[in-house]
Coordinates of C-alpha atoms in Angstrom, one line a residue:
M1 CA 55.2 -131.2 36.9
Q2 CA 56.6 -131.9 33.5
Q3 CA 55.1 -130.2 30.5
Y4 CA 53.3 -132.5 28.1
N5 CA 54.4 -131.6 24.6
D6 CA 52.0 -133.6 22.5
V7 CA 53.7 -134.5 19.2
D8 CA 50.4 -134.1 17.3
N9 CA 49.2 -131.0 19.1
D10 CA 45.8 -132.5 19.6
S11 CA 45.8 -133.2 23.3
N12 CA 43.9 -131.8 26.3
V13 CA 46.8 -132.7 28.6
D14 CA 49.0 -129.9 29.8
A15 CA 51.4 -131.5 32.2
F16 CA 52.1 -134.6 34.3
E17 CA 54.0 -136.0 37.2
I18 CA 55.1 -139.6 37.5
G19 CA 55.6 -141.5 40.7
D20 CA 56.3 -145.1 41.5
D21 CA 52.7 -146.1 41.7
Y22 CA 50.8 -143.1 40.4
I23 CA 50.5 -140.4 37.8
V24 CA 49.1 -136.9 38.2
I25 CA 47.7 -135.2 35.1
K26 CA 46.9 -131.5 34.6
F27 CA 44.6 -130.7 31.8
L28 CA 44.4 -127.5 29.8
D29 CA 41.3 -126.4 31.7
G30 CA 43.5 -126.4 34.9
S31 CA 41.9 -129.5 36.5
I32 CA 44.3 -131.9 38.1
Y33 CA 43.6 -135.7 38.4
T34 CA 45.6 -138.2 40.5
Y35 CA 45.5 -141.8 39.3
T36 CA 47.1 -144.6 41.4
Y37 CA 47.6 -148.3 41.2
F38 CA 44.9 -148.7 43.8
S39 CA 42.3 -146.5 41.9
A40 CA 43.0 -147.5 38.3
G41 CA 45.1 -150.6 38.4
S42 CA 48.8 -150.9 37.7
H43 CA 48.3 -151.8 34.1
H44 CA 46.5 -148.5 33.4
I45 CA 49.0 -146.5 35.4
E46 CA 52.0 -148.1 33.6
E47 CA 50.5 -147.5 30.2
M48 CA 49.7 -143.9 31.1
K49 CA 53.2 -143.3 32.3
R50 CA 54.6 -144.7 29.1
L51 CA 52.3 -142.5 27.0
A52 CA 53.1 -139.4 29.1
S53 CA 56.9 -140.1 28.7
H54 CA 56.4 -140.3 24.9
H55 CA 54.3 -137.2 24.8
D56 CA 51.6 -138.9 22.6
G57 CA 48.3 -140.7 23.1
L58 CA 47.7 -140.0 26.8
N59 CA 44.5 -138.0 26.3
A60 CA 43.1 -140.6 23.9
Y61 CA 43.9 -143.4 26.3
I62 CA 42.1 -141.7 29.2
N63 CA 39.1 -140.9 27.1
S64 CA 38.9 -144.5 25.8
H65 CA 39.6 -146.4 29.0
R66 CA 38.2 -144.0 31.6
P67 CA 40.6 -145.1 34.5
K68 CA 39.4 -144.2 37.9
Y69 CA 41.1 -141.5 39.8
V70 CA 41.7 -140.8 43.5
S71 CA 41.3 -137.1 43.5
K72 CA 40.4 -134.2 41.3
K73 CA 41.4 -130.5 41.9

């Protein structure tokens, strides 16, 4: 997983992993969510991947859009 270095230091996201059709997000509380094209839709996944890569806005996007996830650990 790649560390999420939020530029504003106001995120609950700790790390992420990007795949072709998914994103896995680890939050500061240790919970890990897997979002896929199938569960959330490709438009949400691609935007989440973009925000993760820019290290800004990912937590706000998730809180605002509530994309569905496949699994939670």
